[in-house]
Coordinates of C-alpha atoms in Angstrom, one line a residue:
Chain A
M28 CA 0.0 0.0 0.0
S29 CA 1.4 3.4 -0.9
W30 CA 1.7 6.2 1.7
M31 CA -0.8 8.3 -0.2
L32 CA -3.4 5.6 -0.1
L33 CA -2.7 4.9 3.5
W34 CA -3.3 8.5 4.6
K35 CA -6.5 8.7 2.5
V36 CA -7.9 5.6 4.3
V37 CA -6.8 6.9 7.7
L38 CA -8.4 10.3 7.1
L39 CA -11.7 8.9 5.9
V40 CA -12.0 6.2 8.7
T41 CA -11.0 8.6 11.5
I42 CA -13.4 11.3 10.4
G43 CA -16.2 8.7 10.1
C44 CA -15.5 7.4 13.6
F45 CA -15.3 10.9 15.0
S46 CA -18.7 11.8 13.4
I47 CA -20.3 8.8 15.2
M48 CA -18.5 9.6 18.4
T49 CA -19.7 13.2 18.3
I50 CA -23.4 12.1 18.2
V51 CA -22.9 9.5 20.9
V52 CA -21.0 11.8 23.2
T53 CA -23.4 14.7 22.7
I54 CA -26.4 12.6 23.8
G55 CA -24.6 10.6 26.5
G56 CA -22.8 13.7 27.9
A57 CA -26.1 15.6 28.3
L58 CA -27.5 12.7 30.4
D59 CA -24.2 12.6 32.4
I60 CA -24.5 16.3 33.2
R61 CA -28.0 15.8 34.6
R62 CA -26.8 12.9 36.8
L63 CA -23.7 15.0 37.9
F64 CA -25.9 17.8 39.2
E65 CA -28.2 15.4 41.0
R66 CA -25.3 13.9 42.8
L67 CA -23.7 17.2 43.6
K68 CA -27.0 18.4 45.0
E69 CA -27.2 15.3 47.2
D70 CA -23.7 15.9 48.4
R71 CA -24.4 19.5 49.2
D72 CA -27.6 18.6 51.0
E73 CA -25.8 16.0 53.1
E74 CA -23.1 18.5 54.0
A75 CA -25.8 21.0 55.0
Chain B
M26 CA 3.9 39.6 11.0
N27 CA 5.1 39.8 7.4
E28 CA 3.6 43.0 5.9
F29 CA 2.3 41.3 2.8
V30 CA 0.6 38.6 4.9
A31 CA -0.9 41.2 7.3
E32 CA -2.4 43.1 4.4
A33 CA -3.8 39.8 3.0
A34 CA -5.3 39.0 6.4
T35 CA -7.7 41.9 6.1
K36 CA -9.5 40.2 3.2
T37 CA -11.4 37.9 5.4
N38 CA -15.1 36.9 5.2
F39 CA -15.6 37.7 8.9
T40 CA -18.6 40.1 9.3
P41 CA -20.5 41.7 12.2
I42 CA -22.8 38.6 12.2
D43 CA -19.8 36.5 13.0
W44 CA -18.8 38.8 15.9
C45 CA -22.3 38.5 17.3
I46 CA -22.1 34.6 17.2
V47 CA -18.7 34.7 19.0
V48 CA -19.8 37.2 21.7
A49 CA -23.0 35.2 22.4
Y50 CA -21.0 32.1 22.8
L51 CA -18.5 33.8 25.2
L52 CA -21.4 35.1 27.3
V53 CA -23.0 31.6 27.6
S54 CA -19.7 30.2 28.9
L55 CA -19.4 33.0 31.4
A56 CA -23.0 32.5 32.6
I57 CA -22.4 28.8 33.2
G58 CA -19.4 29.6 35.5
L59 CA -21.7 31.9 37.5
V60 CA -24.5 29.4 37.7
V61 CA -22.5 26.3 38.9
K62 CA -20.5 28.3 41.5
R63 CA -22.9 27.2 44.3
F64 CA -22.0 23.5 43.9
A65 CA -18.3 24.1 44.5
T66 CA -18.5 23.7 48.3
S67 CA -15.7 21.3 49.0
M68 CA -12.1 20.8 47.7
S69 CA -13.1 17.5 46.1
A70 CA -16.0 19.2 44.4
Y71 CA -13.8 22.1 43.4
I72 CA -10.9 20.2 41.8
A73 CA -12.5 16.8 40.9
A74 CA -16.3 17.6 40.6
G75 CA -16.9 15.3 43.5
R76 CA -15.7 12.3 41.4
N77 CA -19.1 12.1 39.8
V78 CA -18.1 12.4 36.1
G79 CA -19.7 9.8 33.9
V80 CA -18.0 8.2 30.8
W81 CA -19.5 10.4 28.1
L82 CA -19.0 13.6 30.0
G83 CA -15.4 12.5 30.7
V84 CA -14.8 11.8 27.0
A85 CA -16.3 15.2 26.1
S86 CA -14.2 17.0 28.7
M87 CA -11.0 15.2 27.8
T88 CA -11.5 15.9 24.2
G89 CA -12.3 19.6 24.9
T90 CA -9.2 19.9 27.1
E91 CA -6.7 18.1 24.9
L92 CA -8.0 19.6 21.6
G93 CA -7.1 23.2 22.4
L94 CA -6.7 26.1 20.0
I95 CA -3.0 25.8 20.6
T96 CA -3.2 22.2 19.3
V97 CA -5.1 23.3 16.3
M98 CA -2.6 26.0 15.5
Y99 CA 0.6 24.0 16.0
S100 CA -0.8 21.0 14.2
A101 CA -1.9 23.1 11.3
E102 CA 1.7 24.5 11.2
K103 CA 3.0 20.9 11.1
G104 CA 0.6 19.9 8.3
F105 CA 1.5 23.1 6.4
K106 CA 5.2 22.4 6.6
G107 CA 5.3 18.6 6.7
G108 CA 2.3 17.5 4.6
F109 CA 0.5 14.2 5.1
A110 CA 3.7 12.7 6.6
A111 CA 2.6 14.6 9.8
F112 CA -0.3 12.2 10.1
H113 CA 2.0 9.6 11.7
I114 CA 1.8 11.7 14.9
A115 CA -2.0 11.5 15.0
V116 CA -2.0 7.8 14.3
L117 CA 0.5 7.0 17.0
A118 CA -1.4 9.1 19.5
G119 CA -4.6 7.3 18.8
M120 CA -3.1 3.8 18.9
V121 CA -1.3 4.4 22.2
T122 CA -4.5 5.8 23.8
F123 CA -6.5 2.8 22.7
V124 CA -3.9 0.4 24.1
I125 CA -3.9 2.2 27.4
G126 CA -7.7 2.1 27.4
V127 CA -7.5 -1.7 26.9
T128 CA -4.7 -2.4 29.4
G129 CA -5.3 0.5 31.9
F130 CA -1.5 1.1 31.9
I131 CA -0.7 3.6 34.7
V132 CA -4.2 5.3 34.7
A133 CA -6.2 2.4 36.1
P134 CA -4.0 1.5 39.1
L135 CA -3.6 5.3 39.7
R136 CA -7.3 5.8 39.8
E137 CA -7.6 2.8 42.3
T138 CA -5.3 4.6 44.7
G139 CA -7.9 7.3 45.1
V140 CA -5.4 10.2 44.8
L141 CA -6.5 13.6 43.5
T142 CA -3.2 14.6 41.8
I143 CA -0.1 12.9 40.5
P144 CA 2.3 14.4 43.2
E145 CA -0.2 13.1 45.8
Y146 CA 0.7 9.6 44.5
Y147 CA 4.4 10.5 44.7
G148 CA 3.8 11.4 48.4
R149 CA 2.1 8.0 49.2
R150 CA 4.7 5.9 47.3
Y151 CA 7.9 7.9 47.8
G152 CA 7.4 10.3 50.7
N153 CA 6.6 13.9 51.3
R154 CA 9.8 15.5 49.9
T155 CA 9.3 13.7 46.6
R156 CA 5.7 14.9 46.6
I157 CA 6.8 18.6 47.1
L158 CA 9.7 18.4 44.5
G159 CA 7.4 16.6 42.1
G160 CA 4.7 19.2 42.6
I161 CA 7.2 22.1 42.0
I162 CA 8.6 20.4 38.8
L163 CA 5.1 19.4 37.5
A164 CA 3.7 22.9 38.0
G165 CA 6.8 24.7 36.8
G166 CA 7.1 22.6 33.6
G167 CA 3.4 22.7 33.0
I168 CA 3.1 26.5 33.4
L169 CA 6.1 27.0 31.2
N170 CA 4.5 24.6 28.7
M171 CA 1.3 26.7 28.5
G172 CA 3.3 29.9 28.3
L173 CA 2.5 30.3 24.6
F174 CA -1.1 29.1 24.6
L175 CA -2.6 32.6 25.0
K176 CA -0.4 34.2 22.3
V177 CA -0.9 31.5 19.7
G178 CA -4.6 31.3 20.4
S179 CA -4.8 35.1 19.9
M180 CA -2.9 34.8 16.7
F181 CA -5.8 32.7 15.3
I182 CA -8.4 35.2 16.4
V183 CA -6.5 38.2 14.9
G184 CA -5.7 36.2 11.8
V185 CA -9.2 35.0 11.1
T186 CA -11.0 38.3 11.9
G187 CA -8.6 40.5 10.0
L188 CA -7.5 42.5 13.0
S189 CA -3.9 41.5 12.4
Q190 CA -2.9 44.9 11.0
Q191 CA -3.9 46.7 14.2
G192 CA -1.0 47.0 16.6
W193 CA -3.4 46.9 19.6
A194 CA -5.2 43.7 18.5
M195 CA -2.9 41.0 20.0
P196 CA -2.7 42.4 23.5
V197 CA -6.4 43.3 23.6
V198 CA -7.5 39.8 22.4
M199 CA -5.1 38.1 24.8
T200 CA -6.4 40.1 27.8
T201 CA -10.1 39.7 27.0
L202 CA -9.9 35.9 26.4
L203 CA -7.8 35.4 29.5
A204 CA -10.1 37.5 31.7
L205 CA -13.2 35.4 30.6
V206 CA -11.5 32.1 31.3
L207 CA -10.2 33.3 34.7
V208 CA -13.7 34.4 35.8
Y209 CA -15.5 31.2 35.2
T210 CA -12.7 28.9 36.3
V211 CA -12.0 30.8 39.5
L212 CA -15.7 30.8 40.4
G213 CA -16.8 27.2 39.5
G214 CA -13.6 25.1 39.6
M215 CA -13.8 21.6 38.0
I216 CA -17.6 21.7 37.9
S217 CA -17.8 24.7 35.6
V218 CA -14.8 23.3 33.7
I219 CA -16.6 20.0 33.0
V220 CA -19.9 21.6 32.0
T221 CA -18.3 24.3 29.8
D222 CA -16.0 21.6 28.3
Y223 CA -19.1 19.6 27.3
I224 CA -20.7 22.6 25.5
Q225 CA -17.3 23.4 24.0
F226 CA -17.0 19.8 22.8
V227 CA -20.3 20.0 21.0
V228 CA -19.5 23.3 19.3
L229 CA -16.0 22.3 18.5
A230 CA -16.8 18.8 17.1
F231 CA -19.5 20.1 14.7
G232 CA -17.3 23.1 13.8
L233 CA -14.3 20.9 12.9
L234 CA -16.4 18.5 10.8
L235 CA -18.2 21.4 9.0
A236 CA -15.0 23.2 8.1
T237 CA -13.3 20.0 6.9
W238 CA -16.2 19.2 4.7
L239 CA -16.2 22.7 3.2
A240 CA -12.4 22.6 2.6
V241 CA -12.7 19.3 0.7
A242 CA -15.7 20.6 -1.3
K243 CA -13.7 23.8 -2.3
L244 CA -10.4 22.2 -3.1
G245 CA -11.3 18.7 -4.4
W246 CA -10.3 15.5 -2.7
D247 CA -7.8 14.2 -5.3
N248 CA -6.4 17.7 -5.9
I249 CA -5.3 18.0 -2.3
F250 CA -3.2 14.9 -2.5
T251 CA -1.7 15.6 -5.9
T252 CA -0.8 19.1 -5.0
V253 CA 1.1 17.9 -1.9
E254 CA 2.9 15.4 -4.1
S255 CA 4.0 18.0 -6.6
T256 CA 5.0 20.5 -3.9
M257 CA 6.7 18.3 -1.4
G258 CA 7.5 15.0 -3.2
A259 CA 7.8 11.8 -1.2
G260 CA 8.6 13.7 1.9
G261 CA 5.0 15.0 2.0
F262 CA 3.8 11.5 2.7
N263 CA 6.5 9.3 4.1
P264 CA 7.7 10.3 7.5
F265 CA 10.9 8.3 7.3
V266 CA 12.5 9.8 4.1
S267 CA 15.5 12.1 4.5
E268 CA 14.1 14.9 2.3
G269 CA 11.0 15.1 4.5
H270 CA 10.3 17.1 7.7
F271 CA 10.6 14.2 10.2
G272 CA 12.8 11.0 10.3
V273 CA 13.1 7.9 12.5
E274 CA 14.2 9.7 15.7
Y275 CA 11.2 12.0 15.4
V276 CA 8.8 9.2 14.9
L277 CA 10.1 7.4 18.0
W278 CA 9.9 10.6 20.0
M279 CA 6.2 11.0 18.9
A280 CA 5.4 7.5 19.9
F281 CA 6.6 8.3 23.5
L282 CA 4.7 11.5 23.4
G283 CA 1.6 9.5 22.6
I284 CA 1.9 7.7 25.9
V285 CA 2.6 11.0 27.6
G286 CA -0.4 12.8 26.1
C287 CA -3.0 10.3 27.5
A288 CA -1.4 8.6 30.5
L289 CA 1.1 11.0 32.0
W290 CA -0.1 14.5 31.2
P291 CA -1.7 15.9 34.4
T292 CA -4.8 17.4 32.7
A293 CA -5.6 14.1 31.0
V294 CA -4.9 12.1 34.2
A295 CA -7.0 14.6 36.2
R296 CA -10.0 13.5 34.1
A297 CA -9.2 9.8 34.8
L298 CA -9.0 10.6 38.5
A299 CA -12.3 12.4 38.5
M300 CA -14.2 9.6 36.8
E301 CA -16.5 7.4 38.8
S302 CA -14.7 4.0 38.4
T303 CA -11.7 2.3 37.0
E304 CA -13.8 0.6 34.3
A305 CA -15.2 4.1 33.4
V306 CA -11.6 5.3 33.0
K307 CA -10.6 2.5 30.7
R308 CA -13.8 2.8 28.6
G309 CA -13.3 6.6 28.5
F310 CA -9.8 6.1 27.2
R311 CA -10.9 3.7 24.5
W312 CA -13.4 6.2 23.2
S313 CA -11.0 9.0 23.6
S314 CA -8.5 7.3 21.3
I315 CA -10.6 8.6 18.4
S316 CA -10.5 12.2 19.7
F317 CA -6.7 11.9 20.5
T318 CA -6.3 11.0 16.8
I319 CA -8.6 13.6 15.5
R320 CA -7.2 16.4 17.6
F321 CA -4.1 16.2 15.4
L322 CA -5.4 14.8 12.2
I323 CA -8.0 17.5 11.3
P324 CA -5.7 20.4 12.0
Y325 CA -2.9 18.8 10.0
F326 CA -5.4 18.4 7.2
W327 CA -6.4 22.1 7.5
G328 CA -2.7 23.1 7.3
I329 CA -2.4 21.0 4.2
C330 CA -5.5 22.5 2.7
A331 CA -4.1 26.0 3.4
L332 CA -1.0 25.1 1.4
V333 CA -3.1 23.7 -1.5
F334 CA -5.4 26.8 -1.4
F335 CA -2.5 29.2 -1.6
V336 CA -0.8 27.2 -4.4
H337 CA -3.9 27.3 -6.6
H338 CA -5.8 30.4 -5.6
E339 CA -3.3 32.8 -3.9
P340 CA 0.1 32.4 -5.5
Q341 CA 1.5 35.6 -4.0
L342 CA 0.6 34.3 -0.5
A343 CA 2.2 31.0 -1.4
A344 CA 5.4 32.9 -2.2
A345 CA 5.0 35.0 1.0
F346 CA 5.0 31.7 3.1
G347 CA 8.0 30.4 1.1
I348 CA 6.1 27.4 -0.4
G349 CA 8.3 25.5 -2.8
G350 CA 11.3 27.7 -1.9
E351 CA 9.9 30.8 -3.5
S352 CA 10.8 34.2 -2.2
S353 CA 8.4 36.7 -0.7
P354 CA 6.8 39.3 -3.0
N355 CA 8.3 42.2 -1.0
G356 CA 11.6 40.5 -0.3
E357 CA 10.9 39.9 3.3
P358 CA 11.8 36.5 5.0
P359 CA 9.0 33.9 4.8
A360 CA 5.9 34.6 6.9
N361 CA 5.2 32.8 10.2
A362 CA 3.5 29.5 9.1
L363 CA 1.2 29.7 12.1
Y364 CA -0.8 32.4 10.3
A365 CA -1.4 30.1 7.2
M366 CA -4.4 28.2 8.6
P367 CA -6.3 31.2 10.0
L368 CA -5.8 33.1 6.7
F369 CA -7.1 30.1 4.8
I370 CA -10.2 29.6 7.1
G371 CA -10.9 33.4 6.8
R372 CA -11.1 33.0 3.0
L373 CA -12.7 29.6 2.8
L374 CA -15.8 29.9 5.0
P375 CA -18.8 32.1 4.3
A376 CA -20.1 34.7 6.7
G377 CA -22.1 33.1 9.5
V378 CA -20.3 29.8 9.2
I379 CA -17.0 31.5 10.0
G380 CA -18.5 32.9 13.2
I381 CA -19.5 29.3 14.2
V382 CA -16.1 27.9 13.5
S383 CA -14.4 30.8 15.3
A384 CA -16.6 30.2 18.3
A385 CA -15.6 26.5 18.1
M386 CA -11.9 27.6 18.0
I387 CA -12.5 29.9 21.0
A388 CA -14.2 27.0 22.7
A389 CA -11.1 24.9 22.1
F390 CA -9.0 27.8 23.5
M391 CA -11.1 28.1 26.7
S392 CA -11.6 24.4 27.4
T393 CA -7.8 24.0 27.4
H394 CA -7.0 27.1 29.5
D395 CA -9.6 26.4 32.2
S396 CA -8.4 22.8 32.7
Y397 CA -4.7 23.7 32.7
L398 CA -5.2 26.6 35.0
L399 CA -7.1 24.5 37.5
C400 CA -4.7 21.6 37.2
W401 CA -1.5 23.5 37.8
S402 CA -3.0 25.7 40.6
S403 CA -4.5 22.7 42.4
V404 CA -1.1 21.0 42.3
I405 CA 0.6 24.1 43.7
V406 CA -1.9 24.2 46.6
Q407 CA -2.4 20.5 47.3
D408 CA 1.2 19.3 46.7
V409 CA 3.4 22.2 47.5
I410 CA 1.8 24.8 49.8
A411 CA -0.3 22.3 51.9
P412 CA 2.6 19.9 52.7
L413 CA 4.9 22.8 53.5
S414 CA 2.4 24.5 55.7
Q415 CA 2.9 24.2 59.4
K416 CA -0.8 23.8 60.2
R417 CA -3.5 21.9 58.4
L418 CA -5.3 24.0 55.8
D419 CA -9.1 24.0 55.8
T420 CA -11.2 23.7 52.7
K421 CA -12.0 27.4 52.5
T422 CA -8.3 28.3 52.6
R423 CA -7.4 25.7 50.0
V424 CA -10.1 26.9 47.6
L425 CA -9.0 30.5 48.1
L426 CA -5.3 29.7 47.5
T427 CA -6.3 27.7 44.4
R428 CA -8.1 30.7 43.1
I429 CA -5.2 33.0 43.8
S430 CA -2.9 30.6 42.0
I431 CA -5.2 30.5 39.0
V432 CA -5.0 34.3 38.7
A433 CA -1.2 34.4 39.2
I434 CA -0.7 31.8 36.4
G435 CA -3.0 33.8 34.2
V436 CA -0.8 36.9 34.7
Y437 CA 2.3 34.9 33.9
I438 CA 1.0 33.4 30.6
W439 CA -0.1 36.9 29.6
A440 CA 3.4 38.3 30.2
W441 CA 5.2 35.3 28.7
G442 CA 3.1 35.4 25.6
L443 CA 4.1 39.0 25.0
F444 CA 7.8 38.7 25.7
Y445 CA 9.1 35.2 24.8
K446 CA 11.1 35.3 21.5
G447 CA 12.2 31.6 21.1
R448 CA 12.5 30.3 17.5
D449 CA 11.2 26.8 18.2
D450 CA 8.3 25.3 16.3
I451 CA 5.4 25.6 18.8
W452 CA 5.0 21.8 19.0
D453 CA 8.7 21.3 19.7
Y454 CA 8.6 24.1 22.3
M455 CA 5.7 22.3 24.0
A456 CA 7.2 18.9 23.8
I457 CA 10.5 20.1 25.4
T458 CA 8.9 22.2 28.2
G459 CA 6.5 19.2 28.9
A460 CA 9.5 16.9 29.0
I461 CA 10.9 18.7 32.0
Y462 CA 8.0 17.2 33.9
F463 CA 7.0 14.0 32.1
T464 CA 10.4 12.3 31.8
G465 CA 10.6 12.1 35.6
A466 CA 6.9 11.4 35.9
F467 CA 7.1 8.4 33.6
A468 CA 9.9 6.8 35.7
L469 CA 8.1 7.6 39.0
L470 CA 4.6 6.4 38.0
A471 CA 5.6 3.3 36.0
G472 CA 8.3 2.4 38.5
G473 CA 6.1 3.1 41.5
L474 CA 3.1 1.2 40.2
Y475 CA 4.9 -1.8 38.6
W476 CA 8.4 -2.1 40.2
K477 CA 8.6 -3.0 43.8
R478 CA 12.3 -1.9 44.2
A479 CA 11.7 1.7 43.1
S480 CA 13.0 3.8 46.0
S481 CA 12.3 7.3 47.2
T482 CA 16.0 8.4 46.6
G483 CA 15.8 7.0 43.1
A484 CA 12.5 8.9 42.5
F485 CA 14.0 12.2 43.9
C486 CA 17.1 11.9 41.6
A487 CA 14.9 11.0 38.6
L488 CA 12.8 14.1 39.0
I489 CA 16.0 16.3 39.0
A490 CA 17.4 14.3 36.0
G491 CA 14.2 15.0 34.1
C492 CA 14.9 18.8 34.3
S493 CA 17.8 18.3 31.9
A494 CA 15.2 18.4 29.1
V495 CA 15.4 22.2 29.4
I496 CA 18.5 22.0 27.2
G497 CA 16.1 21.5 24.3
L498 CA 14.8 25.0 24.4
A499 CA 16.3 27.2 21.7
P500 CA 17.7 29.9 23.9
I501 CA 19.6 27.3 25.9
R502 CA 20.1 24.6 23.2
D503 CA 21.9 26.9 20.7
P504 CA 24.8 28.0 23.0
V505 CA 25.1 24.4 24.5
A506 CA 25.2 22.8 21.0
G507 CA 27.7 25.5 19.8
V508 CA 30.1 24.8 22.7
V509 CA 29.9 21.0 22.1
L510 CA 30.4 21.3 18.4
A511 CA 33.3 23.7 18.9
A512 CA 34.9 21.2 21.4
L513 CA 34.5 18.4 18.8
G514 CA 36.2 20.7 16.2
R515 CA 33.2 20.9 14.0
E516 CA 31.6 24.0 12.4
A517 CA 29.0 25.6 14.8
S518 CA 26.8 27.4 12.2
P519 CA 23.1 27.9 13.1
A520 CA 22.2 25.1 10.6
A521 CA 24.7 22.7 12.1
V522 CA 23.6 23.5 15.7
A523 CA 19.9 22.9 14.8
E524 CA 20.8 19.6 13.1
F525 CA 23.0 18.4 16.0
L526 CA 20.6 18.9 18.9
T527 CA 17.1 18.4 17.6
S528 CA 14.1 18.4 20.0
A529 CA 13.6 14.7 19.3
R530 CA 17.2 13.9 20.2
V531 CA 17.1 15.9 23.4
G532 CA 13.8 14.4 24.4
L533 CA 14.8 10.8 23.8
G534 CA 18.2 11.4 25.4
T535 CA 16.5 12.9 28.5
I536 CA 14.1 9.9 28.9
C537 CA 17.0 7.4 28.7
F538 CA 19.1 9.4 31.1
T539 CA 16.2 9.8 33.6
L540 CA 15.3 6.1 33.5
V541 CA 19.0 5.1 34.0
V542 CA 19.3 7.4 37.0
F543 CA 16.0 6.1 38.5
V544 CA 16.9 2.4 38.2
V545 CA 20.6 2.8 39.3
V546 CA 19.9 5.0 42.3
S547 CA 16.9 2.9 43.4
L548 CA 19.2 -0.2 43.4
L549 CA 22.0 1.6 45.1
F550 CA 19.8 3.3 47.7
P551 CA 16.8 1.2 48.5
D552 CA 14.2 2.5 51.0
A553 CA 15.1 1.7 54.6
A554 CA 11.8 -0.1 55.3
K555 CA 12.1 -2.3 52.2
Q556 CA 15.7 -3.0 52.9
E557 CA 14.8 -4.2 56.4
D558 CA 11.9 -6.3 54.9
S559 CA 14.3 -7.8 52.4
E560 CA 16.9 -8.6 55.1
A561 CA 14.2 -10.1 57.3
T562 CA 13.0 -12.3 54.4
E563 CA 16.5 -13.4 53.6
G564 CA 17.1 -14.2 57.3
A565 CA 13.9 -16.2 57.6
T566 CA 14.8 -18.3 54.6

């Protein structure tokens, strides 16, 4: 395999994976933020 | 800036609509810092978000932190100068991160110890004096490392907006961006860092993909590759050929930096230590291997696209940057390659879209600065000031000291950005300043976690040995290399000096030197308790 072909494949595959990851992390991260604040609120209430 | 390039930078598509988008984005980030302030009630909440960060939020935050505007800028510079051959750095970074996500090398056992910072681990494993020295070196090397972040990030803003001809633009942009980051980081600590990182990830990821798609649509997929081939030859694709920008030593150095970037660098490790479980850490690293690849790959590609764009659409700019060895139209030296990508983006993207992409880049800038500021300041307080303090510091005092440290570091990077005049590539500058810390850290962490005979004296000496990486900085390297070459009876011209002591050679040499010091001193001076244990065991048998 030539270097040029290798980098073409690497670029396409990586951007494809990153596109999928962006969607997954955007949705999963929003749910994680909600959970984070619930737990922080519990911690704060316990301290109070 | 080269006058011709400064003049060209004014021909940008950036309009008042784009300014509105950028300002709105900045205000949202600031508001988040103010809103989440009320949750930062303990030191654990302030510097580790109460260890309540889930996998996806951890991935978003790690990506936001490690994909800074500085990364985009220096990577675009590498792509502009080195072509597709620079892709090897991205591939190595991604592969190493994935392997660490599978094996948990360093990060998983470190998370299991329950420490908040790396020097805290040094303290548990090697004693208090190693913790304090480790904290000083980590914070010192790290702060030096981020010294050019503000300046280079501001270069993007002034380049893409067309403000570059105004003498006041750089210091004003630097001050404004820094002030915004300081406000929300000081107020909300890790909680606001994590939440803003998430929003910055979303804006940044979509911005990167959009700009990349537009670049390919404008320049043509095959044309990008054939232009690099005609301009750079084989060196534009093969990282090992002599006529290229890299070489075998450089590739080896980048492989080690791949380990450093995800498993040793304190800001990345801080995310691992803030995650809810060891399994979440490993899963997070496996997913982050994609973003650790993309954080280099897309900016390299943008740098390459800038080169192709100038060659085909702006031949005078191509000459101003010295592409293909051509001389500048006004006879000046070649322009700073860091400006190539912002100029290209400023011409490629239409009004409105350029505002979104600029907001994404500012997001990258802010998400890196907030994490770095918090990381170094928490190390200064937790691992240097607190252990040295005669009395136990309460939470309120620690949070206050952390906030003061954040502001002090901010002032330093503002001043350093204005006054440092090193000639290093930005990436090489960062690799060398980072090496001051991570060469010692690699020995101490890997040795402490996986080698029973690692001793506190060996650790202490290894930390000091790691500081020898400072030789790689241009203002120190050049006279040192000149003296050595003269002693060897060889010519000490600037070209010969640069070829003799490359950053890769200094970096690899420092790692070997530090590991040898660590192993030899640990064997010669074992810890007293372990020595007694060993003697007792031998006596029993």
